[in-house]
Tab-separated table of C-alpha atoms in Angstrom:
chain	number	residue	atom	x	y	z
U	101	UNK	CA	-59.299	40.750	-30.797
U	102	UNK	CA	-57.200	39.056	-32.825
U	103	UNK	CA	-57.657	35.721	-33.028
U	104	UNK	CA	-54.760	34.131	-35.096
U	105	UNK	CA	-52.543	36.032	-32.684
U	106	UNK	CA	-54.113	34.187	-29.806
U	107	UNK	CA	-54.237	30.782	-31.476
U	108	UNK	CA	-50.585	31.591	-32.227
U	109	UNK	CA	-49.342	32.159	-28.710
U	110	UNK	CA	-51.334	30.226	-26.827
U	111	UNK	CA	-48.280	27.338	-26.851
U	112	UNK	CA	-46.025	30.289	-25.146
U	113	UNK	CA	-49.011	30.105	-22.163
U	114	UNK	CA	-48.806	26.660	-21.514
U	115	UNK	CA	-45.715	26.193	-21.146
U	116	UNK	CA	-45.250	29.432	-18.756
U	117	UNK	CA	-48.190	28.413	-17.179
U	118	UNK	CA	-46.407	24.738	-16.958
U	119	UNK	CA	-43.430	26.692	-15.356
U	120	UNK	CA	-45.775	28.377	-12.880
U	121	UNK	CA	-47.074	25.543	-11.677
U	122	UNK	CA	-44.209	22.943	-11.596
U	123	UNK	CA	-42.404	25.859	-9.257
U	124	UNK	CA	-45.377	26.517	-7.504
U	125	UNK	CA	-46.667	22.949	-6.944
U	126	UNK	CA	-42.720	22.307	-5.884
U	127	UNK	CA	-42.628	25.693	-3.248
U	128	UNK	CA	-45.870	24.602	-2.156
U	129	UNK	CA	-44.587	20.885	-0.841
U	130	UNK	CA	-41.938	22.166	0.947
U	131	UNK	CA	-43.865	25.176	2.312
U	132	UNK	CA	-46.150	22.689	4.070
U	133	UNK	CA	-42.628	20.732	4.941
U	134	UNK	CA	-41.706	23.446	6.886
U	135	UNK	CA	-44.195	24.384	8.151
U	136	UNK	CA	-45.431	20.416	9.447
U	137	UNK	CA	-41.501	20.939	10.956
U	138	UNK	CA	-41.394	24.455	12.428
U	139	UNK	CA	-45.116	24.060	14.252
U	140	UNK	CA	-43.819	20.546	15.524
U	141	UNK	CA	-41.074	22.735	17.268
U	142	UNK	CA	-43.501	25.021	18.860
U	143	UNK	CA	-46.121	22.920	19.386
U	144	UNK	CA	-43.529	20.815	21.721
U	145	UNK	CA	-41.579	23.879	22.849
U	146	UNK	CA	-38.333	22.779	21.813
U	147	UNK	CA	-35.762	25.595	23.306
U	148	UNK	CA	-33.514	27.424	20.789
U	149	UNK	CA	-35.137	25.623	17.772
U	150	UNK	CA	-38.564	27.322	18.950
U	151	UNK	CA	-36.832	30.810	19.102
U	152	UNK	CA	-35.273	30.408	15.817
U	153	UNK	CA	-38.882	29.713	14.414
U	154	UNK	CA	-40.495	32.553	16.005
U	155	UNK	CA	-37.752	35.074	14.306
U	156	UNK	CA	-38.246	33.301	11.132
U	157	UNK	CA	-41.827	33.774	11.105
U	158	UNK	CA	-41.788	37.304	11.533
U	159	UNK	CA	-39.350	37.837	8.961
U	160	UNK	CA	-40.647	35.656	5.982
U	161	UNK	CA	-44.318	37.447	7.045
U	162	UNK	CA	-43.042	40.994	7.084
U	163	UNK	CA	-41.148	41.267	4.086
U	164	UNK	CA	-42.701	40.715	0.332
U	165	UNK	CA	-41.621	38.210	-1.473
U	166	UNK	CA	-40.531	40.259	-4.239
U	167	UNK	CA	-37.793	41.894	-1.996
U	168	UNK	CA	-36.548	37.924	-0.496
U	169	UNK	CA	-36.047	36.666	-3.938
U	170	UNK	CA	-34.271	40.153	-5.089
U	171	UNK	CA	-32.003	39.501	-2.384
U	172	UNK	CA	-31.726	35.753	-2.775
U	173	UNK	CA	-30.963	35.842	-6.767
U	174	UNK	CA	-29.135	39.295	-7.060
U	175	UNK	CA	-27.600	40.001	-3.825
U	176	UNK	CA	-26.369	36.039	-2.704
U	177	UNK	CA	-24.178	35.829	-5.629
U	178	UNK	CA	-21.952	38.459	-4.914
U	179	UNK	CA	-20.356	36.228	-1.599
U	180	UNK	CA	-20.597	32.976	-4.181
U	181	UNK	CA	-24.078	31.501	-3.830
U	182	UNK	CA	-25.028	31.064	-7.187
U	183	UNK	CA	-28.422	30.188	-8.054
U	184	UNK	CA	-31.045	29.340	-11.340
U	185	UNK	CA	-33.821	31.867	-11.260
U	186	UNK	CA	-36.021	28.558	-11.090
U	187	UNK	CA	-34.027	27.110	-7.864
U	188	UNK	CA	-34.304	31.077	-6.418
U	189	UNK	CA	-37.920	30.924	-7.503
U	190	UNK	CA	-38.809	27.358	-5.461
U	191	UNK	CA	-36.307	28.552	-2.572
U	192	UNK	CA	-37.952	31.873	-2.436
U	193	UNK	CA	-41.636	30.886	-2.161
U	194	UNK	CA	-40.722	28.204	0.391
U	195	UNK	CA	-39.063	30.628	2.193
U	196	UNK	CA	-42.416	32.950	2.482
U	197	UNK	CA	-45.170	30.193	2.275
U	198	UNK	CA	-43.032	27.742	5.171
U	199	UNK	CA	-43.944	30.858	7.408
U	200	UNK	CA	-47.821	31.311	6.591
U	201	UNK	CA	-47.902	27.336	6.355
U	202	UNK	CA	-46.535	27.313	9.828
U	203	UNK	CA	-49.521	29.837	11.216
U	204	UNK	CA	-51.811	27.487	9.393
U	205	UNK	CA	-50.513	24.135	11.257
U	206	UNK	CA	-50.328	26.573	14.789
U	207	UNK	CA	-53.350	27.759	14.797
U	208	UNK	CA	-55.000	24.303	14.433
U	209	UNK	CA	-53.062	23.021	16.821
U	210	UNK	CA	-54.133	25.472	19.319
U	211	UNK	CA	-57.761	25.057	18.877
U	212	UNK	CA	-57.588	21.428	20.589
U	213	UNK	CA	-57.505	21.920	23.903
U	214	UNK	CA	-55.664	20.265	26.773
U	215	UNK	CA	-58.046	18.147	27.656
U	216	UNK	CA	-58.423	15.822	24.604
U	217	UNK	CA	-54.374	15.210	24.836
U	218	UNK	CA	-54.326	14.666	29.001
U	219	UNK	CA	-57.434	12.245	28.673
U	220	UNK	CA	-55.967	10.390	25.255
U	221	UNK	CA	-52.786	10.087	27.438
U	222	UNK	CA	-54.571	8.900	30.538
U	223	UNK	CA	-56.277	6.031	28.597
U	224	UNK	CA	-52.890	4.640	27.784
U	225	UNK	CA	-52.760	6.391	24.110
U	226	UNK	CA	-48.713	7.068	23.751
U	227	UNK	CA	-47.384	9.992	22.587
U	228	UNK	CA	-47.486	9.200	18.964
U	229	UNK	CA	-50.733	7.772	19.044
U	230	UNK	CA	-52.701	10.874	20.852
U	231	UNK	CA	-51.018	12.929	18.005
U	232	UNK	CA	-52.192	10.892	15.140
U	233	UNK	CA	-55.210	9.402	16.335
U	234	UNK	CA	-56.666	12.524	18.649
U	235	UNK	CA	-55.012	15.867	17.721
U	236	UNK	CA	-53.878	16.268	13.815
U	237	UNK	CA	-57.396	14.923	12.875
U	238	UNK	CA	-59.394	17.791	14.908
U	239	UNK	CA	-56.702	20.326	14.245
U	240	UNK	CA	-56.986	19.275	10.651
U	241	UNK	CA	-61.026	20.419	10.302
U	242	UNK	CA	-59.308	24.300	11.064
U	243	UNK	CA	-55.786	24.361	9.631
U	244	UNK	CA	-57.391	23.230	6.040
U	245	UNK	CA	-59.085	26.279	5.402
U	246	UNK	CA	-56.081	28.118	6.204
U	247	UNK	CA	-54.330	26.047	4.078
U	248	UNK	CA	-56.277	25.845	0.887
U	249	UNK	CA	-56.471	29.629	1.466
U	250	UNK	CA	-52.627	29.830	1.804
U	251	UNK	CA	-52.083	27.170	-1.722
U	252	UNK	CA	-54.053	30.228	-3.896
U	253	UNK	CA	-51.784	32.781	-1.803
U	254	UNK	CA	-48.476	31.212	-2.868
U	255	UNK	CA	-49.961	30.183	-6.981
U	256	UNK	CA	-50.521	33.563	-6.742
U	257	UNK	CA	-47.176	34.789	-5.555
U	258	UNK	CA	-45.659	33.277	-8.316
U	259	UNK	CA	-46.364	35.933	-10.625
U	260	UNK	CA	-43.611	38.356	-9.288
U	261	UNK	CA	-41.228	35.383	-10.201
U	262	UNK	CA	-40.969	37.659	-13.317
U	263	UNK	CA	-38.881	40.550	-11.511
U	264	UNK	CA	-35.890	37.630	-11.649
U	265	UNK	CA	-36.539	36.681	-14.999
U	266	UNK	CA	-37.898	33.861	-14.686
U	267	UNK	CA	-40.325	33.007	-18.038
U	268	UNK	CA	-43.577	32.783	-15.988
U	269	UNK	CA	-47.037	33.624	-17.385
U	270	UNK	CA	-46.337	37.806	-16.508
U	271	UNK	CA	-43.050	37.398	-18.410
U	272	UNK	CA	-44.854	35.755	-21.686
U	273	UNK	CA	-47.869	38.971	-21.403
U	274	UNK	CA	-45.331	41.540	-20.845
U	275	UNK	CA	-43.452	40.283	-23.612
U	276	UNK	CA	-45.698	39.803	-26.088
U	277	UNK	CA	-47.168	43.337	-25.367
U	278	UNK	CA	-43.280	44.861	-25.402
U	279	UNK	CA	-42.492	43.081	-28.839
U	280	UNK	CA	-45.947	43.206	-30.841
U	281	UNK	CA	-48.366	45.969	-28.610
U	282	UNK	CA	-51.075	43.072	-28.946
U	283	UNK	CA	-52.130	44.228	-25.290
U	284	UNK	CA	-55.784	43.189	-25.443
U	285	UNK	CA	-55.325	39.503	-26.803
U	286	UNK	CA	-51.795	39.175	-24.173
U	287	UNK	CA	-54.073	40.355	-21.097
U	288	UNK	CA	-57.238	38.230	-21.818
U	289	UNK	CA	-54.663	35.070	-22.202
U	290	UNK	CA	-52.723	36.158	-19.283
U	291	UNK	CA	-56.322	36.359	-16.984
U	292	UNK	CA	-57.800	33.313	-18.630
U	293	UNK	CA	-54.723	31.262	-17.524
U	294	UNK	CA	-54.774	32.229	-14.311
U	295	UNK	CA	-58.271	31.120	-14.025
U	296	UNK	CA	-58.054	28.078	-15.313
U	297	UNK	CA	-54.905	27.458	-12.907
U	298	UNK	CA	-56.637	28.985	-9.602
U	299	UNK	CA	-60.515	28.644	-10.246
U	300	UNK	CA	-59.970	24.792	-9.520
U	301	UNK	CA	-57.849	24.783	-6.707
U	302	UNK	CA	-60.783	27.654	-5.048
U	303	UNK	CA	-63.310	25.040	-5.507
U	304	UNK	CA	-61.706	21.826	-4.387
U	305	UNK	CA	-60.882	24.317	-1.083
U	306	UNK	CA	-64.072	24.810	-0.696
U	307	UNK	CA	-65.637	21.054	-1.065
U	308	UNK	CA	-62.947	20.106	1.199
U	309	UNK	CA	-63.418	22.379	3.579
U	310	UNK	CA	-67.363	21.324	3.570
U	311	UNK	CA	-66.081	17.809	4.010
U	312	UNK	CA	-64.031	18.464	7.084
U	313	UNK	CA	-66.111	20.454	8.769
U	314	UNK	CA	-67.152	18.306	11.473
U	315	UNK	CA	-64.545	18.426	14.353
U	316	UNK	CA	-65.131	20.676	17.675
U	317	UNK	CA	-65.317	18.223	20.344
U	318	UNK	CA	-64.424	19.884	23.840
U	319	UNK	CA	-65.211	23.282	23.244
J	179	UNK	CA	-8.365	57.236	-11.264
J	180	UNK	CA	-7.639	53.199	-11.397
J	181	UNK	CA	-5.712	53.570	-8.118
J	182	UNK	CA	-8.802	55.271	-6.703
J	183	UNK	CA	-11.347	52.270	-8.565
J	184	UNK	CA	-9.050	49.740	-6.497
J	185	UNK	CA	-8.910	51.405	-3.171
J	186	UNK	CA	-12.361	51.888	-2.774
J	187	UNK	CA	-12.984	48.267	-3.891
J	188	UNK	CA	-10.807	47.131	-0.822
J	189	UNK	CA	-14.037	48.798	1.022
J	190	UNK	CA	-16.577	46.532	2.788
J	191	UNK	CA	-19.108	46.843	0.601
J	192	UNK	CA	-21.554	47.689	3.257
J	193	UNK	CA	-19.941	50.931	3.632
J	194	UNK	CA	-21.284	51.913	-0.222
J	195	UNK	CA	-24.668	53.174	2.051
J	196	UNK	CA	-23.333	55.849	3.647
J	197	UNK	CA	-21.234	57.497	0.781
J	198	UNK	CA	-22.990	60.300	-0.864
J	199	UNK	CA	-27.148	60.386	0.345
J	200	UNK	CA	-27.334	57.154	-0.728
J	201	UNK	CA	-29.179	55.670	2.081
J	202	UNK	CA	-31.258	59.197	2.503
J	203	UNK	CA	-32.374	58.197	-1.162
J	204	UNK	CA	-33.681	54.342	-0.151
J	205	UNK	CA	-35.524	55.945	2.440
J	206	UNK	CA	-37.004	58.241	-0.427
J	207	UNK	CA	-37.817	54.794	-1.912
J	208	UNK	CA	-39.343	53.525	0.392
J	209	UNK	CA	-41.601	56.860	1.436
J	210	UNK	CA	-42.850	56.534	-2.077
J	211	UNK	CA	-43.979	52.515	-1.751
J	212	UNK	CA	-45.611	54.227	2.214
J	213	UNK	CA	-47.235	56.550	0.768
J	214	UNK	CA	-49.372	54.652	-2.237
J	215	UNK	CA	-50.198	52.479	0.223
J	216	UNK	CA	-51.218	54.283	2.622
J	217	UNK	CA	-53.051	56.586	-0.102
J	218	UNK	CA	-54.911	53.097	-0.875
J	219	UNK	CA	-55.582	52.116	2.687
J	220	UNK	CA	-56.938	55.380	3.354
J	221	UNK	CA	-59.670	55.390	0.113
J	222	UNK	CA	-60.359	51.770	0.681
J	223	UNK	CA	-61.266	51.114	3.782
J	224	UNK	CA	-64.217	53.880	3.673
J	225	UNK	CA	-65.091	52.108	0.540
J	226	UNK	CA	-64.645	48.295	2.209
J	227	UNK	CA	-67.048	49.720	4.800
J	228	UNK	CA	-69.668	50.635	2.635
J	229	UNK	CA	-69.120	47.343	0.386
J	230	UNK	CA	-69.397	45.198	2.770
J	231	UNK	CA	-72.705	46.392	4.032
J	232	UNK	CA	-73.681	46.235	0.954
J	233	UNK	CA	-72.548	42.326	0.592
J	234	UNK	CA	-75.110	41.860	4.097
J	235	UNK	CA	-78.179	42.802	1.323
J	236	UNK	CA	-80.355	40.060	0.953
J	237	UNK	CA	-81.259	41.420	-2.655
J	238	UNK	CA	-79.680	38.309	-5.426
J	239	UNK	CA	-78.659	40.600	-8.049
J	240	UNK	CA	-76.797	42.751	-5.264
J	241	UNK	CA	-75.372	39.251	-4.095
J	242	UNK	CA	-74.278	38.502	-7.397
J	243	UNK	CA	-72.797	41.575	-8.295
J	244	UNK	CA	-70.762	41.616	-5.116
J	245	UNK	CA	-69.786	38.120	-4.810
J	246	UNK	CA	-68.037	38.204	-8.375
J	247	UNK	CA	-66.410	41.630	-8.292
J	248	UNK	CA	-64.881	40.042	-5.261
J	249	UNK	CA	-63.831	36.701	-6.189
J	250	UNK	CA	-62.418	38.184	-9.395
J	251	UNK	CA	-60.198	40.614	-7.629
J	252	UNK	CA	-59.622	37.721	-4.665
J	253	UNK	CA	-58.580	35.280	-7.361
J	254	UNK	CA	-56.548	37.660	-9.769
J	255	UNK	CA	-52.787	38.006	-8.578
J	256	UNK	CA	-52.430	41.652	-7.827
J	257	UNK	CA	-49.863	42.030	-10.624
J	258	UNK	CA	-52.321	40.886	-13.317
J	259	UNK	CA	-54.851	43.605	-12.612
J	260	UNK	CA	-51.481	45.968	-11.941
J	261	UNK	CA	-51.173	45.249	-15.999
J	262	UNK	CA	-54.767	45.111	-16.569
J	263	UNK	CA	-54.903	48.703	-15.265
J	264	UNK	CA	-51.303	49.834	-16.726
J	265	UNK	CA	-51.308	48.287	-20.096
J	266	UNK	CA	-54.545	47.717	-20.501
J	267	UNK	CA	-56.073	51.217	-20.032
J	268	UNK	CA	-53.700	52.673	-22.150
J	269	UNK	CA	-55.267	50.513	-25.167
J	270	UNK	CA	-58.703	50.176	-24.496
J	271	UNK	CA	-59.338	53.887	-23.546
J	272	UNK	CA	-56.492	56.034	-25.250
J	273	UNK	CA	-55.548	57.256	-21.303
J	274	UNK	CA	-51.999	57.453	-20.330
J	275	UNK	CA	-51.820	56.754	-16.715
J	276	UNK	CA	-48.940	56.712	-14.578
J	277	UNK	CA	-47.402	54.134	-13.114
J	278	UNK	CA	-48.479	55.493	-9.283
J	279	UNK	CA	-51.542	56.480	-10.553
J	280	UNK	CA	-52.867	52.631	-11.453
J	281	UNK	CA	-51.696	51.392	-8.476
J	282	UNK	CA	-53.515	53.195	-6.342
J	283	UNK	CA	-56.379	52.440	-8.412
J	284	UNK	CA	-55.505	49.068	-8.094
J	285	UNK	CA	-54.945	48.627	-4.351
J	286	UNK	CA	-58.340	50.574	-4.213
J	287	UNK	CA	-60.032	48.517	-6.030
J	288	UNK	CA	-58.164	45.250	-4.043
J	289	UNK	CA	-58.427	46.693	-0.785
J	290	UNK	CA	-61.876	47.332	-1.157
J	291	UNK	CA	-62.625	43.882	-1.840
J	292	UNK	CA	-61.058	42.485	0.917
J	293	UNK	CA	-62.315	45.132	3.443
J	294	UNK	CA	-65.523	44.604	2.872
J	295	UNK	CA	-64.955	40.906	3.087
J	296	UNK	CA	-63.531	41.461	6.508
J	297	UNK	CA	-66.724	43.767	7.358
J	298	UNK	CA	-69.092	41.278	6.157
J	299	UNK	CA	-67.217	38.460	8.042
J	300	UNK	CA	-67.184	40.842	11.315
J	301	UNK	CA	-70.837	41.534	10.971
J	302	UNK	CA	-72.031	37.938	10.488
J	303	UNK	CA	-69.713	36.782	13.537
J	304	UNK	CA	-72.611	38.862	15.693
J	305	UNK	CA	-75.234	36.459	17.176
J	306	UNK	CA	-78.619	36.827	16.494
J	307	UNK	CA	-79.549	37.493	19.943
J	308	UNK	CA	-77.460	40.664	20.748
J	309	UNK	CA	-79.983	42.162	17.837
J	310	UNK	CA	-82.889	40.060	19.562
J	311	UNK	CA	-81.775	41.007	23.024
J	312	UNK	CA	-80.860	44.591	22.434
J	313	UNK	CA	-84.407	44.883	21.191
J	314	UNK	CA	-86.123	43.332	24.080
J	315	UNK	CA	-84.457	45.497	25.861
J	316	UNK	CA	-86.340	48.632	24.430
J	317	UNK	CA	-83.604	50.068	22.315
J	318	UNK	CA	-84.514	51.469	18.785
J	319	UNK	CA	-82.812	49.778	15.903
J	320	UNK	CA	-80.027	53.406	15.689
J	321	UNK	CA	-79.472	52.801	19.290
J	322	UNK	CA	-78.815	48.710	18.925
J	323	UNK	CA	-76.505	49.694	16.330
J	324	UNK	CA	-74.779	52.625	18.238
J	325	UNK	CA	-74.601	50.801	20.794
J	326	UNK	CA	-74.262	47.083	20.559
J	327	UNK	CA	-73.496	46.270	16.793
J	328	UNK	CA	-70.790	48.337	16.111
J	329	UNK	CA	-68.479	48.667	19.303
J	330	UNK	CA	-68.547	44.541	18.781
J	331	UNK	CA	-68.134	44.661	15.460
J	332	UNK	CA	-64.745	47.161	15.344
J	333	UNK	CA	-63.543	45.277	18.184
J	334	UNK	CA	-62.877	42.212	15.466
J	335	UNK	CA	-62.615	44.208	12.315
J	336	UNK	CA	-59.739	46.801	13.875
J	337	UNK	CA	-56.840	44.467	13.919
J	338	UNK	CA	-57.590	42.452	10.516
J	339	UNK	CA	-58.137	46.227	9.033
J	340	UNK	CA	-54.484	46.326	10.520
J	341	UNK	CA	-53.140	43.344	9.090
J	342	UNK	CA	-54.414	44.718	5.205
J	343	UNK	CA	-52.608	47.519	5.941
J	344	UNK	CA	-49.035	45.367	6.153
J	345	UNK	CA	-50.392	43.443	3.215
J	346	UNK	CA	-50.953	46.942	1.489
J	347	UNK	CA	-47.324	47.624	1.812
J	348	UNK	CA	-45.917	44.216	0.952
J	349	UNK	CA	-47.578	44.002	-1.964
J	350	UNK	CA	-46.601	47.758	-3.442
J	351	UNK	CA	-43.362	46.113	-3.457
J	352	UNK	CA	-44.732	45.076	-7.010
J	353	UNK	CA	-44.613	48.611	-8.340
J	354	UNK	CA	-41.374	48.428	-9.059
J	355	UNK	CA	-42.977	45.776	-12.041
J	356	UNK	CA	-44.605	48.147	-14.033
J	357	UNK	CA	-42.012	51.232	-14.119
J	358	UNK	CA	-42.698	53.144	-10.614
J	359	UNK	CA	-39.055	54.233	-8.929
J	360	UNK	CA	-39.665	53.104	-5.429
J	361	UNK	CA	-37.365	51.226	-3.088
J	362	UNK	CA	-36.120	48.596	-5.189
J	363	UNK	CA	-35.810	50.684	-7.934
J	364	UNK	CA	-33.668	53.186	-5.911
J	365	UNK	CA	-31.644	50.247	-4.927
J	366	UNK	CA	-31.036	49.291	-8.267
J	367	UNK	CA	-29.651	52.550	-9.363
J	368	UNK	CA	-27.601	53.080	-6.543
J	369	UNK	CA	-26.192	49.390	-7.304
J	370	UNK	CA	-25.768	50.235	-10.998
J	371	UNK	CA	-24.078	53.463	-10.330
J	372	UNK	CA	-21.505	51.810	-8.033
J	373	UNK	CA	-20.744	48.915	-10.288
J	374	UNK	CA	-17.065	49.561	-10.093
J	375	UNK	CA	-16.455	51.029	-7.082
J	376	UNK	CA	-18.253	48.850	-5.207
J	377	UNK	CA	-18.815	45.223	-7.090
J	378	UNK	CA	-20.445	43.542	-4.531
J	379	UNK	CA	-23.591	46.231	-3.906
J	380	UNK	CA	-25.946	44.167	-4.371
J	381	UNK	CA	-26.033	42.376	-1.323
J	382	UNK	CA	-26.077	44.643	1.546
J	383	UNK	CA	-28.698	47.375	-0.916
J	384	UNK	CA	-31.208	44.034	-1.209
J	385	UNK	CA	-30.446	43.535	2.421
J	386	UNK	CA	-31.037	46.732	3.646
J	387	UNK	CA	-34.030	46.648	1.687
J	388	UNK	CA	-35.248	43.608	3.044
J	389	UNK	CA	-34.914	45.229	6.868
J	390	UNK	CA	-36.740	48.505	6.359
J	391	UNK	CA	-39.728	46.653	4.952
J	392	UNK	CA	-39.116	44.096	7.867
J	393	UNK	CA	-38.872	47.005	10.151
J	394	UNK	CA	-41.863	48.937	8.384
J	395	UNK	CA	-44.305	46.113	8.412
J	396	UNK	CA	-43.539	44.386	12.021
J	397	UNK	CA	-44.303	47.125	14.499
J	398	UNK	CA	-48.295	47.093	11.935
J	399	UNK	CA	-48.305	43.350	12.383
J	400	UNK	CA	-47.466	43.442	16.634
J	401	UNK	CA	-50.109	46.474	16.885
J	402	UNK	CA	-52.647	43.850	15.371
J	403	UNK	CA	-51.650	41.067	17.029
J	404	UNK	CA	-51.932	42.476	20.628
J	405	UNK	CA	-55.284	44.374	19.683
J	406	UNK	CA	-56.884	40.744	18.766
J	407	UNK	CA	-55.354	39.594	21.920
J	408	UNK	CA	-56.959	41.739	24.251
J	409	UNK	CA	-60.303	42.390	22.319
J	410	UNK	CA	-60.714	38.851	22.241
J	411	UNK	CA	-64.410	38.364	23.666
């Protein structure tokens, strides 16, 4: 190991890993956007808009994301839509993660049963209020798990932002093992950043989850 | 020749996949991203098995041992230990391996972590009392396995095994990173060659692309999803 070489790079790191995460953290928000949006349409069966979910879904969760952002940065500028690699990179993981985040929200939603909205409702609760005061927080305890799970999926997707040149932490290793064959000192950086980025998130998951685990009323 | 360059420009571009064997060669592509995965599936999910039994040990040091081989390859993005194997090797041990080569090693290695995550989360979803009852009910412990443990126990594990099969193929999409001439690759060189004639490749190749993993992938994922429905209890 080379240790000046390390000491040396370890600036480059940061501020990949900086890139990373700002596109990440950015992907991530709207992922949950979406998918807050797209299992509000399902969950209330809203025609057309509920079909339109269901094929977007199964698209965004059968293709990798590697392909969606080939086609979103190379192909989409050849009819005009130009894009940074960082906007393609944010749009991209959105695009995937707004689908998983969706299953998340869906799946919680499904594990309350009838019976907790028809009696909220029948006590005079409106609409609103049975949602926010009787569903989301017992459909939270089992989407969170899902979704903490989903946050490390997506950090972790990022490192394919790469293949559209994009200056992300894979870029920096592959670089400096292209220009200087330091491969040794470039991988142990490249794994110790990652680690430092996802070993937090992987715990606070799993304090939360500990936390939350205490709906499960009417089943 | 420049007359010839112009016509064929005034071509939809979509029509660049069926001059030559062009789209004969994506499909090549895409056989070789099928094929390392399903080379991986195959190996791992024998080796899942067996892992994840091993996880259900009550021995510490086995617990240990298991429990950070598999949050390491859990936490790890898949192209890190794709580099870790591909670059990595090369230095530390002198080997040259090829690009297919560490990615099945890699997907191995992966999918044998998650398998026998699924396995030990299958297992552990058993009550007590099917052992308990099964045993009251005279049956040795082969025969409570034979016949109570396991037909339970495939009945949840099947379709997630399923589902890590579609993930398998997604993520061999990332081949393409370290040097391998799969789909993407194919796509790129059919878009490179054409860069005259047809200007505007890129977007139908990285479309088409796009719909034969969709189309690859979705039937895997509907299999799953209507085993889980009607295994469910």
């Amino acid at each position: 190991m080379d240790w000046t070489f390390i000491q040396e790079y370890i600036p480059m790191y940061v501020e990949a890993g900086e890139l990373t995460l700002t596109i990440g953290i950015l992907g991530i928000i709207l992922s949950i956007l979406i998918g807050m949006i797209a299992s509000a349409i399902e969950y209330y069966k809203i025609p057309v808009l509920r079909q339109i979910v269901s094929i977007y879904v199964e698209l965004s969760r059968n293709t990798p994301l590697l392909v969606q952002l080939f086609f979103l940065y190379f192909g989409l500028p050849k009819i005009g839509i130009r894009w940074s690699s960082e906007l393609c990179g944010i749009v991209g993981l959105s695009f995937l993660g707004g689908s998983y985040m969706t299953e998340a929200f869906r799946s919680g939603l499904e594990t309350v049963e009838p019976i907790q909205k028809e009696s909220a409702l029948s006590l005079g609760f409106t609409p609103l209020e049975t949602m926010i005061d009787v569903i989301l927080p017992q459909a939270l305890a089992v989407t969170v798990p899902s979704l903490v799970a989903n946050v490390i999926f997506l950090i972790k997707e990022t490192s394919v932002f790469s293949g559209i040149a994009l200056a992300d932490l894979m870029y920096v290793a592959k670089d400096l093992i292209g220009l200087y064959y330091k491969t040794p000192e470039a991988l142990s950086m490249l794994v110790l950043a990652y680690l430092i980025i996802l070993l937090p998130v992987s715990i606070i998951g799993t304090l939360l989850e500990r936390r939350l685990r205490y709906a499960g009323f009417g089943n | 020749m420049l007359v010839l360059a112009i016509d064929a420009a005034r071509e939809p571009a979509i029509s660049i996949l069926f001059r030559g064997n062009n789209f004969v060669r994506l499909l090549g592509g895409l056989w070789v991203t099928i094929r390392i995965s399903m080379i991986s599936a195959v190996l791992s999910i024998p080796l899942g098995i067996l892992f994840g039994i091993f996880m259900m040990r009550k021995n510490p040091a086995a617990k240990a041992v298991s429990r950070v081989y598999l949050d390491f390859i859990r936490i790890m993005p898949q192209l890190v230990l794709l580099f870790i194997v591909y670059f990595g090797t090369t230095r530390a041990f002198g080997i040259n391996l090829s690009g297919e080569l560490s990615a099945i090693i890699v997907f191995v290695l992966w999918g044998t972590a998650e398998m026998g995550d699924l396995v030990r989360g299958a297992l552990s979803s058993i009550p007590k009392h099917q052992y308990e009852s099964a045993a009251a009910l005279g049956m040795t412990p082969m025969e409570i396995n034979i016949y109570v443990i396991i037909p339970q126990t495939l009945r949840r594990l099947i379709p997630l095994a399923i589902n890590l099969i579609t993930r398998m193929i997604k993520t061999t999409s990332l081949i393409v990173l370290i040097g391998v001439v799969e789909v993407l690759k194919t796509g790129q060189q059919i878009i490179d060659a054409n860069r005259f004639a047809f200007p505007t490749a890129a977007l139908p190749i990285y479309g088409v692309i796009f719909f034969l993993y969709f189309f690859t992938c979705w039937p895997i994922s509907l299999l799953a999803k209507y085993l889980e429905k009607r295994w469910k209890n």
